[in-house]
Coordinates of C-alpha atoms (C1' of nucleotides) and ligand atoms in Angstrom, one line a residue:
Chain A
M123 CA 83.5 101.5 -0.1
S124 CA 81.3 104.0 1.6
Q125 CA 84.0 105.3 3.9
H126 CA 81.0 106.8 5.6
R127 CA 82.8 109.7 7.3
P128 CA 82.1 109.2 11.0
G129 CA 80.9 112.7 11.1
G130 CA 81.4 114.2 14.5
L131 CA 81.1 113.0 18.1
S132 CA 77.9 115.1 18.2
E133 CA 76.2 112.9 15.7
L134 CA 76.2 109.8 18.0
P135 CA 72.7 109.2 19.1
E136 CA 72.4 109.5 22.9
A137 CA 71.0 106.0 23.2
T138 CA 74.1 104.7 21.5
V139 CA 76.4 106.7 23.8
A140 CA 74.6 105.2 26.8
R141 CA 75.3 101.7 25.5
L142 CA 79.0 102.1 24.5
P143 CA 80.2 101.7 28.1
E144 CA 78.4 98.4 28.4
Y145 CA 80.0 97.2 25.1
L146 CA 83.3 98.3 26.5
R147 CA 82.9 96.3 29.7
A148 CA 81.9 93.2 27.7
L149 CA 84.8 93.6 25.4
H150 CA 87.3 93.8 28.2
G151 CA 85.8 90.5 29.5
L152 CA 86.2 88.9 26.1
A153 CA 89.8 90.2 25.8
E154 CA 90.7 88.7 29.1
A155 CA 89.1 85.4 28.0
G156 CA 91.5 85.4 25.1
H157 CA 89.2 86.3 22.2
D158 CA 90.8 88.2 19.4
T159 CA 87.6 88.8 17.4
V160 CA 84.0 88.7 18.3
S161 CA 80.8 88.6 16.2
S162 CA 78.0 91.1 16.7
E163 CA 75.9 88.2 18.0
G164 CA 78.5 87.3 20.6
L165 CA 79.2 90.8 21.8
A166 CA 75.5 91.5 21.9
T167 CA 74.9 88.6 24.1
A168 CA 77.7 89.5 26.4
A169 CA 76.4 93.1 26.6
G170 CA 72.8 92.0 27.0
V171 CA 71.4 93.7 23.8
N172 CA 70.0 92.9 20.4
S173 CA 72.7 92.2 17.8
A174 CA 71.1 94.5 15.1
K175 CA 71.2 97.3 17.6
L176 CA 74.8 96.6 18.5
R177 CA 75.8 96.7 14.8
K178 CA 74.0 99.9 14.2
D179 CA 75.6 101.4 17.3
L180 CA 79.1 100.4 16.1
S181 CA 78.4 101.6 12.6
H182 CA 78.0 105.1 14.0
L183 CA 81.7 105.1 15.1
G184 CA 82.8 104.4 11.5
S185 CA 83.0 100.8 12.6
Y186 CA 85.8 98.6 11.6
G187 CA 84.1 95.2 11.6
T188 CA 84.9 92.6 9.0
R189 CA 82.1 90.8 7.2
G190 CA 82.3 87.1 7.7
V191 CA 84.6 87.5 10.7
G192 CA 83.4 90.0 13.2
Y193 CA 85.1 92.8 15.1
D194 CA 88.6 92.9 16.3
V195 CA 88.3 93.0 20.1
A196 CA 91.5 95.1 20.8
L197 CA 90.7 97.5 18.1
L198 CA 87.2 98.0 19.1
I199 CA 88.2 98.6 22.7
E200 CA 90.5 101.3 21.5
Q201 CA 87.9 102.9 19.4
I202 CA 85.3 103.0 22.1
E203 CA 87.7 104.3 24.7
Y204 CA 88.7 107.0 22.3
V205 CA 85.2 108.0 21.5
L206 CA 84.3 108.1 25.2
G207 CA 87.3 110.2 25.9
L208 CA 88.8 107.6 28.3
T209 CA 92.3 107.7 26.7
Q210 CA 93.2 110.3 29.2
H211 CA 92.3 109.2 32.7
R212 CA 90.0 112.1 33.7
A213 CA 90.4 113.6 37.1
V214 CA 87.3 113.3 39.3
A215 CA 86.5 115.2 42.5
L216 CA 84.3 113.5 45.1
V217 CA 82.4 115.8 47.4
G218 CA 80.9 114.4 50.6
V219 CA 82.6 111.6 52.3
G220 CA 79.8 110.3 54.4
N221 CA 78.3 106.9 54.3
L222 CA 78.1 106.6 50.5
G223 CA 81.2 108.8 49.9
H224 CA 83.4 106.4 51.8
A225 CA 82.3 103.5 49.7
L226 CA 82.8 105.4 46.5
A227 CA 86.2 106.6 47.5
G228 CA 87.3 103.1 48.1
Y229 CA 85.8 101.8 44.9
A230 CA 88.4 100.2 42.6
G231 CA 86.1 100.4 39.6
F232 CA 87.0 104.1 39.3
A233 CA 90.6 103.5 38.3
T234 CA 90.0 100.4 36.3
R235 CA 87.5 102.0 34.1
G236 CA 89.2 105.2 33.0
F237 CA 89.1 107.6 35.9
R238 CA 91.3 108.9 38.7
I239 CA 89.9 110.2 41.9
A240 CA 91.9 113.4 42.2
A241 CA 90.6 114.7 45.5
L242 CA 88.0 114.2 48.3
F243 CA 86.1 117.1 49.8
D244 CA 83.8 117.5 52.8
A245 CA 82.5 120.4 54.9
D246 CA 82.5 118.6 58.2
P247 CA 85.6 119.6 60.2
A248 CA 85.6 116.1 61.8
Q249 CA 86.3 114.6 58.4
I250 CA 89.0 116.9 57.1
G251 CA 92.4 115.4 57.1
E252 CA 91.2 111.9 57.2
V253 CA 92.9 109.6 54.7
I254 CA 90.7 107.2 52.7
S255 CA 92.3 104.8 50.3
G256 CA 95.4 106.9 50.2
L257 CA 93.5 110.2 49.6
T258 CA 93.2 113.0 52.1
V259 CA 89.9 114.7 52.7
H260 CA 90.1 118.4 52.0
H261 CA 87.8 121.2 53.1
I262 CA 85.4 122.1 50.3
R263 CA 86.8 125.7 50.4
E264 CA 90.1 124.3 49.0
L265 CA 88.2 123.2 45.9
P266 CA 89.3 126.2 43.7
R267 CA 93.0 125.6 44.5
I268 CA 93.0 121.9 44.0
A269 CA 90.7 122.0 41.0
A270 CA 93.3 124.2 39.3
E271 CA 96.2 122.0 40.2
E272 CA 94.5 118.7 39.2
S273 CA 92.4 120.0 36.2
I274 CA 89.3 118.4 37.5
S275 CA 86.7 117.8 34.8
I276 CA 84.1 115.7 36.6
G277 CA 82.5 116.2 40.0
V278 CA 80.7 113.6 42.0
I279 CA 78.2 114.8 44.6
A280 CA 77.5 112.5 47.6
T281 CA 76.3 115.1 50.1
P282 CA 72.8 115.4 51.6
A283 CA 70.2 116.8 49.2
G284 CA 70.1 120.1 51.0
A285 CA 73.8 120.8 50.2
A286 CA 73.8 119.5 46.7
Q287 CA 72.9 122.6 44.8
A288 CA 75.5 124.7 46.7
V289 CA 78.1 122.1 46.0
A290 CA 77.1 122.0 42.3
D291 CA 77.4 125.7 42.1
Q292 CA 80.9 125.5 43.5
L293 CA 81.9 122.8 41.1
V294 CA 80.6 124.8 38.2
A295 CA 82.5 127.8 39.4
V296 CA 85.8 126.0 39.2
G297 CA 85.1 124.9 35.7
V298 CA 83.6 121.4 36.1
T299 CA 81.2 120.7 33.3
G300 CA 80.1 117.2 34.2
I301 CA 78.4 116.2 37.4
L302 CA 77.3 112.9 38.8
N303 CA 74.7 113.5 41.5
F304 CA 73.8 110.9 44.1
A305 CA 71.6 113.3 46.1
P306 CA 67.9 113.0 45.6
C307 CA 67.2 116.4 44.2
V308 CA 67.1 118.4 40.9
L309 CA 70.2 120.4 40.2
S310 CA 70.1 123.6 38.3
V311 CA 73.2 124.3 36.3
P312 CA 74.2 126.6 33.4
E313 CA 73.9 125.4 29.9
G314 CA 76.9 123.4 28.8
V315 CA 77.1 121.6 32.1
D316 CA 75.9 118.0 32.1
V317 CA 74.3 116.4 35.1
R318 CA 73.6 112.7 35.5
K319 CA 71.7 111.5 38.5
V320 CA 71.7 108.2 40.3
D321 CA 68.9 107.7 42.8
L322 CA 68.6 104.3 44.5
A323 CA 65.1 105.0 45.7
I324 CA 63.9 105.8 42.2
E325 CA 65.2 102.5 40.9
L326 CA 63.5 100.6 43.7
Q327 CA 60.2 102.4 43.1
I328 CA 60.3 101.5 39.4
L329 CA 60.9 97.9 40.4
S330 CA 58.0 98.3 42.9
F331 CA 55.7 99.4 40.1
H332 CA 56.5 96.3 38.1
E333 CA 55.9 94.1 41.2
H334 CA 52.6 95.8 41.7
R335 CA 51.7 95.4 38.1
K336 CA 52.6 91.7 38.0
A337 CA 50.6 91.1 41.2
A338 CA 47.6 92.9 39.8
A339 CA 47.7 91.0 36.5
G340 CA 47.9 87.7 38.4
S341 CA 45.0 88.3 40.8
A342 CA 42.6 90.2 38.6
G343 CA 43.1 88.6 35.2
P344 CA 44.7 90.0 32.1
T345 CA 42.4 92.9 31.8
A346 CA 43.2 94.1 35.3
S347 CA 42.5 97.8 35.6
L348 CA 43.4 100.2 38.4
T349 CA 41.5 98.2 40.9
A350 CA 40.9 99.6 44.4
L351 CA 42.2 103.0 43.5
P352 CA 42.6 105.1 46.7
G353 CA 39.7 107.1 45.3
G354 CA 39.7 110.8 45.9
M355 CA 38.4 111.3 49.4
A356 CA 41.4 110.7 51.5
G357 CA 43.6 113.7 51.2
N358 CA 40.8 116.2 51.2
G359 CA 37.1 116.0 50.4
A360 CA 37.4 118.3 47.4
S361 CA 37.3 117.1 43.8
G362 CA 35.5 114.0 45.0
G363 CA 32.6 113.4 42.7
N364 CA 33.5 110.8 40.1
Q365 CA 35.9 108.1 41.3
E366 CA 33.9 105.0 40.3
A367 CA 37.0 103.5 38.8
V368 CA 36.7 100.6 41.3
G369 CA 36.0 97.0 40.4
S370 CA 34.6 97.7 37.0
Chain B
M65 CA 33.1 114.1 30.9
S66 CA 35.6 111.7 29.5
Q67 CA 36.1 109.6 32.6
H68 CA 38.9 108.2 30.5
R69 CA 39.0 104.8 32.2
P70 CA 42.6 104.6 33.4
G71 CA 43.0 101.3 31.6
G72 CA 45.5 99.1 33.4
L73 CA 48.8 99.5 35.1
S74 CA 50.2 97.8 32.0
E75 CA 49.2 100.7 29.9
L76 CA 51.5 103.2 31.6
P77 CA 54.3 104.0 29.2
E78 CA 57.7 102.9 30.6
A79 CA 59.0 106.4 30.3
T80 CA 56.2 107.7 32.4
V81 CA 56.8 105.1 35.1
A82 CA 60.4 106.1 35.3
R83 CA 59.4 109.7 36.0
L84 CA 56.7 109.1 38.5
P85 CA 59.2 108.6 41.4
E86 CA 60.7 112.0 40.6
Y87 CA 57.3 113.6 40.7
L88 CA 56.6 111.9 44.0
R89 CA 59.8 113.3 45.5
A90 CA 59.0 116.8 44.3
L91 CA 55.5 116.5 45.6
H92 CA 56.7 115.5 49.1
G93 CA 58.9 118.6 49.0
L94 CA 56.0 120.8 48.1
A95 CA 53.8 119.2 50.8
E96 CA 56.4 119.9 53.4
A97 CA 56.6 123.4 52.2
G98 CA 52.9 123.8 52.9
H99 CA 51.5 123.8 49.4
D100 CA 48.0 122.3 49.0
T101 CA 47.9 122.5 45.3
V102 CA 50.4 122.9 42.5
S103 CA 50.2 123.7 38.8
S104 CA 51.8 121.5 36.2
E105 CA 54.3 124.2 35.6
G106 CA 55.3 124.4 39.2
L107 CA 55.6 120.6 39.7
A108 CA 57.4 120.3 36.4
T109 CA 60.0 122.8 37.5
A110 CA 60.4 121.0 40.8
A111 CA 60.9 117.7 39.1
G112 CA 63.1 119.1 36.3
V113 CA 60.9 118.2 33.4
N114 CA 58.8 119.9 30.7
S115 CA 55.3 120.8 31.9
A116 CA 53.5 119.3 28.9
K117 CA 55.2 116.0 29.5
L118 CA 54.2 116.1 33.1
R119 CA 50.6 116.7 32.3
K120 CA 50.6 113.9 29.8
D121 CA 52.2 111.6 32.3
L122 CA 49.6 112.4 35.0
S123 CA 46.8 112.1 32.5
H124 CA 47.8 108.4 32.2
L125 CA 46.8 107.8 35.8
G126 CA 43.3 109.0 35.2
S127 CA 44.6 112.3 36.6
Y128 CA 42.5 114.4 38.9
G129 CA 43.8 117.9 38.2
T130 CA 41.5 120.9 38.2
R131 CA 41.6 123.3 35.3
G132 CA 42.4 126.8 36.4
V133 CA 43.8 125.5 39.7
G134 CA 46.2 122.7 39.3
Y135 CA 46.7 119.4 41.2
D136 CA 45.9 118.6 44.8
V137 CA 49.2 117.7 46.3
A138 CA 48.1 115.3 48.9
L139 CA 45.8 113.5 46.5
L140 CA 48.4 113.2 43.8
I141 CA 50.9 111.8 46.3
E142 CA 48.4 109.2 47.2
Q143 CA 47.7 108.3 43.6
I144 CA 51.3 108.0 42.6
E145 CA 52.2 106.0 45.7
Y146 CA 49.3 103.7 44.9
V147 CA 50.3 103.2 41.3
L148 CA 53.9 102.5 42.2
G149 CA 52.8 100.0 44.8
L150 CA 54.3 101.8 47.7
T151 CA 51.3 101.7 49.9
Q152 CA 52.6 98.5 51.4
H153 CA 56.2 98.9 52.4
R154 CA 57.9 96.3 50.3
A155 CA 60.5 94.1 52.0
V156 CA 64.0 94.3 50.4
A157 CA 66.8 91.8 50.8
L158 CA 70.4 93.2 50.5
V159 CA 73.0 90.7 49.4
G160 CA 76.7 91.7 49.9
V161 CA 77.6 93.9 52.8
G162 CA 81.0 95.0 51.7
N163 CA 82.1 98.5 51.0
L164 CA 78.9 99.5 49.1
G165 CA 76.6 97.2 51.0
H166 CA 77.4 98.9 54.3
A167 CA 76.5 102.3 52.9
L168 CA 73.2 101.0 51.5
A169 CA 72.3 99.2 54.7
G170 CA 72.7 102.4 56.6
Y171 CA 70.8 104.5 54.0
A172 CA 67.8 106.2 55.5
G173 CA 66.2 106.9 52.1
F174 CA 65.2 103.3 51.9
A175 CA 62.6 103.6 54.7
T176 CA 61.5 107.1 53.9
R177 CA 60.6 106.3 50.4
G178 CA 58.5 103.2 50.7
F179 CA 60.8 100.3 51.5
R180 CA 61.9 98.2 54.4
I181 CA 65.3 96.4 54.4
A182 CA 64.1 93.1 55.7
A183 CA 67.5 91.3 55.8
L184 CA 71.2 91.5 55.0
F185 CA 73.1 88.6 53.5
D186 CA 76.8 87.8 52.8
A187 CA 78.9 84.8 52.1
D188 CA 81.9 85.9 54.1
P189 CA 82.0 84.1 57.5
A190 CA 83.8 87.2 58.9
Q191 CA 80.7 89.3 58.2
I192 CA 78.0 86.9 59.5
G193 CA 76.5 88.0 62.7
E194 CA 77.6 91.6 62.4
V195 CA 74.9 94.1 63.1
I196 CA 74.5 97.1 60.8
S197 CA 71.9 99.7 61.6
G198 CA 70.0 97.3 63.7
L199 CA 70.1 94.5 61.2
T200 CA 72.0 91.3 61.5
V201 CA 74.0 89.9 58.6
H202 CA 72.9 86.4 57.7
H203 CA 74.6 83.8 55.7
I204 CA 73.3 83.6 52.2
R205 CA 72.3 80.0 52.7
E206 CA 69.6 81.3 55.1
L207 CA 68.0 83.2 52.3
P208 CA 65.2 80.6 51.6
R209 CA 64.1 80.5 55.2
I210 CA 64.1 84.3 55.7
A211 CA 62.6 85.1 52.4
A212 CA 59.6 82.9 53.3
E213 CA 59.3 84.6 56.7
E214 CA 59.6 88.1 55.4
S215 CA 58.0 87.8 52.0
I216 CA 60.8 89.5 50.2
S217 CA 59.8 90.9 46.9
I218 CA 62.9 92.8 45.8
G219 CA 66.5 91.9 46.0
V220 CA 69.5 94.2 45.9
I221 CA 72.9 92.8 44.7
A222 CA 76.0 94.5 46.0
T223 CA 78.5 91.6 45.6
P224 CA 81.4 91.5 43.2
A225 CA 80.5 90.9 39.6
G226 CA 81.7 87.3 39.7
A227 CA 79.2 86.3 42.4
A228 CA 76.2 88.3 41.0
Q229 CA 74.8 85.7 38.7
A230 CA 74.8 83.1 41.4
V231 CA 73.2 85.4 43.8
A232 CA 70.5 86.4 41.3
D233 CA 69.8 82.7 40.7
Q234 CA 69.3 82.2 44.4
L235 CA 67.0 85.3 44.7
V236 CA 64.9 84.1 41.8
A237 CA 64.7 80.6 43.4
V238 CA 63.1 82.0 46.5
G239 CA 60.5 84.0 44.5
V240 CA 62.1 87.4 44.1
T241 CA 60.9 89.0 40.8
G242 CA 62.6 92.4 41.0
I243 CA 66.4 92.8 41.3
L244 CA 68.5 95.9 41.6
N245 CA 72.0 95.1 40.5
F246 CA 75.1 97.2 41.5
A247 CA 77.6 94.7 40.1
P248 CA 79.0 95.6 36.7
C249 CA 77.7 92.6 34.7
V250 CA 74.8 91.4 32.8
L251 CA 72.4 89.1 34.7
S252 CA 70.4 86.4 33.0
V253 CA 67.0 85.8 34.6
P254 CA 63.8 84.0 33.7
E255 CA 61.0 85.9 32.0
G256 CA 58.9 87.7 34.5
V257 CA 61.8 88.9 36.6
D258 CA 62.8 92.5 36.3
V259 CA 66.4 93.6 36.6
R260 CA 67.6 97.2 36.9
K261 CA 71.2 98.0 36.9
V262 CA 73.1 100.8 38.5
D263 CA 76.7 101.2 37.3
L264 CA 78.7 104.1 38.5
A265 CA 81.4 103.7 35.9
I266 CA 78.9 103.7 33.1
E267 CA 77.5 107.0 34.3
L268 CA 81.0 108.5 34.5
Q269 CA 81.9 107.2 31.1
I270 CA 78.8 108.9 29.6
L271 CA 79.8 112.1 31.3
S272 CA 83.3 111.6 29.9
F273 CA 81.9 111.3 26.4
H274 CA 80.2 114.7 26.7
E275 CA 83.3 116.2 28.1
H276 CA 85.2 114.9 25.2
R277 CA 82.7 116.1 22.7
K278 CA 82.6 119.6 24.2
A279 CA 86.3 119.8 24.2
A280 CA 86.5 118.7 20.5
A281 CA 83.8 121.2 19.5
G282 CA 85.7 124.0 21.2
S283 CA 89.1 123.3 19.8
A284 CA 88.2 122.2 16.3
G285 CA 85.2 124.3 15.4
P286 CA 81.6 123.3 15.1
T287 CA 82.2 120.9 12.3
A288 CA 84.7 118.9 14.4
S289 CA 84.9 115.4 13.2
L290 CA 86.5 112.4 14.8
T291 CA 89.9 114.0 14.7
A292 CA 92.9 112.1 15.6
L293 CA 91.2 108.7 15.6
P294 CA 93.5 106.1 16.9
G295 CA 93.5 104.8 13.4
G296 CA 93.3 101.1 12.8
M297 CA 96.8 99.8 13.1
A298 CA 97.1 99.4 16.8
G299 CA 95.5 96.2 17.9
N300 CA 96.5 94.2 14.9
G301 CA 97.7 94.9 11.3
A302 CA 94.7 93.2 9.8
S303 CA 91.8 95.1 8.4
G304 CA 94.1 98.0 7.9
G305 CA 93.9 99.3 4.4
N306 CA 91.4 102.0 4.6
Q307 CA 91.6 104.1 7.8
E308 CA 92.3 107.5 6.3
A309 CA 89.6 109.0 8.4
V310 CA 92.2 111.3 10.0
G311 CA 92.3 115.0 9.4
S312 CA 90.6 115.3 6.1
Chain C
dC71 C1' 90.1 80.7 -9.0
dG72 C1' 85.5 80.4 -7.8
dC73 C1' 81.9 79.1 -4.4
dG74 C1' 79.4 78.7 -0.3
dA75 C1' 79.2 79.9 4.5
dT76 C1' 79.3 83.6 7.5
dT77 C1' 78.6 88.1 9.2
dT78 C1' 78.4 93.0 8.6
dG79 C1' 76.1 97.3 7.5
dT80 C1' 71.7 99.5 6.5
dG81 C1' 67.1 100.6 4.3
dC82 C1' 62.7 100.5 6.0
dA83 C1' 58.6 100.1 8.8
dC84 C1' 57.1 100.4 13.2
dA85 C1' 57.1 101.8 18.0
dT86 C1' 57.8 105.0 21.5
dC87 C1' 58.7 109.4 23.3
dT88 C1' 58.6 114.5 23.1
dT89 C1' 56.9 119.0 22.3
dC90 C1' 53.8 122.4 20.7
dA91 C1' 49.6 124.6 20.6
dC92 C1' 45.0 125.2 21.8
dA93 C1' 40.1 124.1 22.9
dA94 C1' 37.6 123.1 26.9
dG95 C1' 36.9 123.5 31.8
dC96 C1' 37.1 125.8 36.2
dG97 C1' 37.0 129.3 39.8
dC98 C1' 37.0 134.0 41.0
dC99 C1' 35.5 138.6 40.7
dT100 C1' 32.3 142.0 39.6
Chain D
dA106 C1' 24.8 135.6 36.3
dG107 C1' 28.3 136.4 33.2
dG108 C1' 32.9 137.3 31.7
dC109 C1' 37.8 136.7 32.4
dG110 C1' 42.1 134.7 33.3
dC111 C1' 44.3 130.7 34.3
dT112 C1' 45.4 125.7 33.8
dT113 C1' 44.4 121.2 32.3
dG114 C1' 44.1 117.5 29.0
dT115 C1' 45.0 116.1 24.4
dG116 C1' 45.5 115.9 19.1
dA117 C1' 48.9 116.1 15.9
dA118 C1' 53.5 116.5 14.2
dG119 C1' 58.1 115.7 14.7
dA120 C1' 62.1 113.4 16.8
dT121 C1' 64.3 109.5 18.4
dG122 C1' 64.9 104.7 19.0
dT123 C1' 64.2 99.7 17.7
dG124 C1' 64.3 95.4 15.1
dC125 C1' 63.6 92.9 10.9
dA126 C1' 65.4 91.2 6.9
dC127 C1' 68.5 91.2 3.2
dA128 C1' 72.2 92.7 -0.1
dA129 C1' 77.1 93.2 0.0
dA130 C1' 81.5 91.9 1.6
dT131 C1' 84.8 88.8 3.2
dC132 C1' 87.0 84.4 4.4
dG133 C1' 88.2 79.6 3.9
dC134 C1' 88.3 75.7 1.2
dG135 C1' 88.3 72.7 -2.5
Ligands
NAD521 N1 74.1 105.9 51.7 C1 73.6 105.4 50.6 O1 73.5 104.2 50.4 C2 72.9 106.3 49.6 C3 72.3 105.7 48.5 C4 71.7 106.5 47.6 C5 71.7 107.9 47.7 N2 72.3 108.4 48.8 C6 72.4 109.9 48.8 O2 73.8 110.2 48.8 C7 73.9 111.4 49.7 C8 74.9 111.0 50.7 O3 74.4 110.0 51.5 P1 75.2 109.5 52.8 O4 74.5 108.4 53.3 O5 76.7 109.3 52.5 O6 75.0 110.8 53.8 P2 76.0 111.2 54.9 O7 75.2 112.2 55.8 O8 76.6 110.0 55.6 O9 77.2 112.0 54.2 C9 77.1 113.3 53.7 C10 78.4 113.9 53.8 O10 78.4 115.2 53.1 C11 79.1 116.1 53.9 N3 78.6 117.5 53.6 C12 77.4 118.1 54.0 N4 77.3 119.3 53.4 C13 78.4 119.5 52.7 C14 78.8 120.6 51.9 N5 78.1 121.7 51.8 N6 80.0 120.4 51.2 C15 80.7 119.3 51.4 N7 80.3 118.2 52.1 C16 79.2 118.3 52.7 C17 78.8 115.8 55.3 O11 79.8 116.3 56.1 C18 78.8 114.2 55.2 O12 80.1 113.8 55.4 C19 72.6 111.7 50.2 O13 72.0 112.7 49.4 C20 71.8 110.4 50.1 O14 70.4 110.7 49.9 C21 72.9 107.7 49.7
NAD522 N1 82.0 100.5 46.3 C1 81.4 101.3 45.4 O1 81.4 102.5 45.6 C2 80.8 100.7 44.2 C3 80.2 101.6 43.3 C4 79.6 101.0 42.2 C5 79.5 99.7 42.0 N2 80.1 98.9 42.9 C6 79.9 97.4 42.7 O2 79.2 96.9 43.8 C7 79.7 95.6 44.1 C8 80.2 95.6 45.5 O3 81.2 96.5 45.7 P1 82.0 96.6 47.1 O4 82.9 97.7 46.9 O5 81.0 96.7 48.2 O6 82.8 95.2 47.1 P2 83.3 94.4 48.4 O7 84.2 93.4 47.9 O8 83.7 95.4 49.4 O9 82.0 93.7 48.9 C9 81.4 92.6 48.3 C10 80.7 91.8 49.4 O10 80.0 90.7 48.8 C11 80.2 89.5 49.5 N3 80.0 88.4 48.7 C12 80.9 87.8 47.8 N4 80.3 86.8 47.2 C13 79.1 86.6 47.7 C14 78.1 85.7 47.5 N5 78.2 84.7 46.6 N6 77.0 85.8 48.3 C15 76.8 86.8 49.2 N7 77.8 87.7 49.4 C16 78.9 87.6 48.7 C17 81.6 89.6 50.0 O11 81.8 88.8 51.2 C18 81.7 91.1 50.4 O12 81.3 91.4 51.7 C19 80.8 95.3 43.2 O13 80.3 94.6 42.1 C20 81.2 96.7 42.7 O14 81.7 96.6 41.4 C21 80.7 99.4 44.1

DNA sequence: CGCGATTTGTGCACATCTTCACAAGCGCCT
DNA sequence: AGGCGCTTGTGAAGATGTGCACAAATCGCG
């Protein structure tokens, strides 16, 4: 047969990488439910995607499905965990144990899904020394020492936006090359460092757009255009001129 | 001139919609810094995107930039807020005030970016009646009454995964058509209801993949292939046969 | 041993998104 | 008034992602 040579990790399409964790979660669920094998259709449903897409995704890993049967659940879990680099539980540093940081520090999903919170950091003297879920909060200035001891590879930033860039710089300085940023700001990092951002407000605003769109479609008919645009005169009088986009 | 007819909200590419909130955040920063106008290059940098992409995105809104000058900051803020439906502060219901829910309930970014937490819900009798950031926690069974009073349009789910689908069903039943789900599970909802999901573990796993990839490239040269694949024999002996994908 | 039922893997066409490159438009300065 | 430099808006090409539809492979069964 083709043998296909899985190529390199670099050849995995980014969109596929983003879905593998979802497949993994679904597979763990299936394994707990006692399934030994699963069809692409079954797994696709559990993961909320199209089955053809799922098959194509899995084929990129060199895929060990069996025609007429499906995929071996345990084997597939192992494959995906390997590809994602989860076989070693990576050490994660969490910086900023405020409102959100406390919740994250106590989150069980860290450990159960391939990670280990290795250390907590903050800059506020009042927080230093506090123990959260068995972990002591260290001053951020201890980051270099602890990063070396624990071989931190991923950093999570849960500080206010104003401090995020400075924290990112410090993380990069101690060798962290993957950052998950909860602060609502753009981080600038050297090439080779990956940043992913989670912003609650952005998610809500995207939902809001769809609410708005649905409402407009309902009230103004299927051809609804940008009705009642704020026009141009509000902020400043300049550039006025031509905003007759109203009503239609 | 072209006049371009902004078409409808429906014509905005989804990728563009997902970036508008980021532009909006950057614009607010620029406004506070005292800028009246901004070039596509400047705004693109502040938002962390390519300037051509930004211009194309803005052109979809009918865009009122001025050649040779740039965009009027205040006007653009207004335009984007209108398109995203933020001119009315939407009412949000938060269900599940555990670890994460507490952090979300106390999050100031809700209010400052176009939303109003209208009510908190939980199922745990121990939580009912508690006041968090000025809001009382209600029993989930009061959802219908309160949803009607407050005209909730968006629901946030911060319950354990096992309860998420039931909560989603209840939200949909009271007319919510936009859901932000923090529970690690797939929600099934009727057509017309939008679900967005935030999963911390998935983000970390994607970062982990890139760490893994970078490490492999470094140690095994640029042509690094899926070295040391777990092989095929672990889960079960079946389907063995042809896993000589090792080394090569 | 062969056949039919089932399910994978993938070629292909289509859709969406990104990026470049540049003409057209605008304001400022002389 | 005219020219110049700057910036937008967009056509076109390429890259990436999606989904259909079907041949190929495998299993179970008679
Ligand atoms: N709370 C939420 O639900 C929520 C949701 C989405 C996003 N966010 C974002 O997450 C971030 C944290 O939110 P929060 O509500 O936990 O804020 P917070 O103010 O409660 O906590 C911030 C913590 O960061 C620490 N800190 C400040 N500067 C630091 C530095 N230089 N180094 C180390 N630690 C530092 C502070 O001492 C504090 O403990 C913010 O950027 C916020 O916008 C929060
Ligand atoms: N804590 C985190 O940092 C974090 C991070 C990412 C994702 N999550 C996810 O967010 C969710 C909540 O996490 P958590 O740590 O806050 O959990 P938690 O157990 O602390 O809180 C869950 C809350 O939901 C309530 N609840 C349970 N069933 C309910 C129902 N049917 N209706 C209404 N309320 C109900 C519980 O009473 C509890 O207060 C989980 O799915 C978790 O996986 C948490």
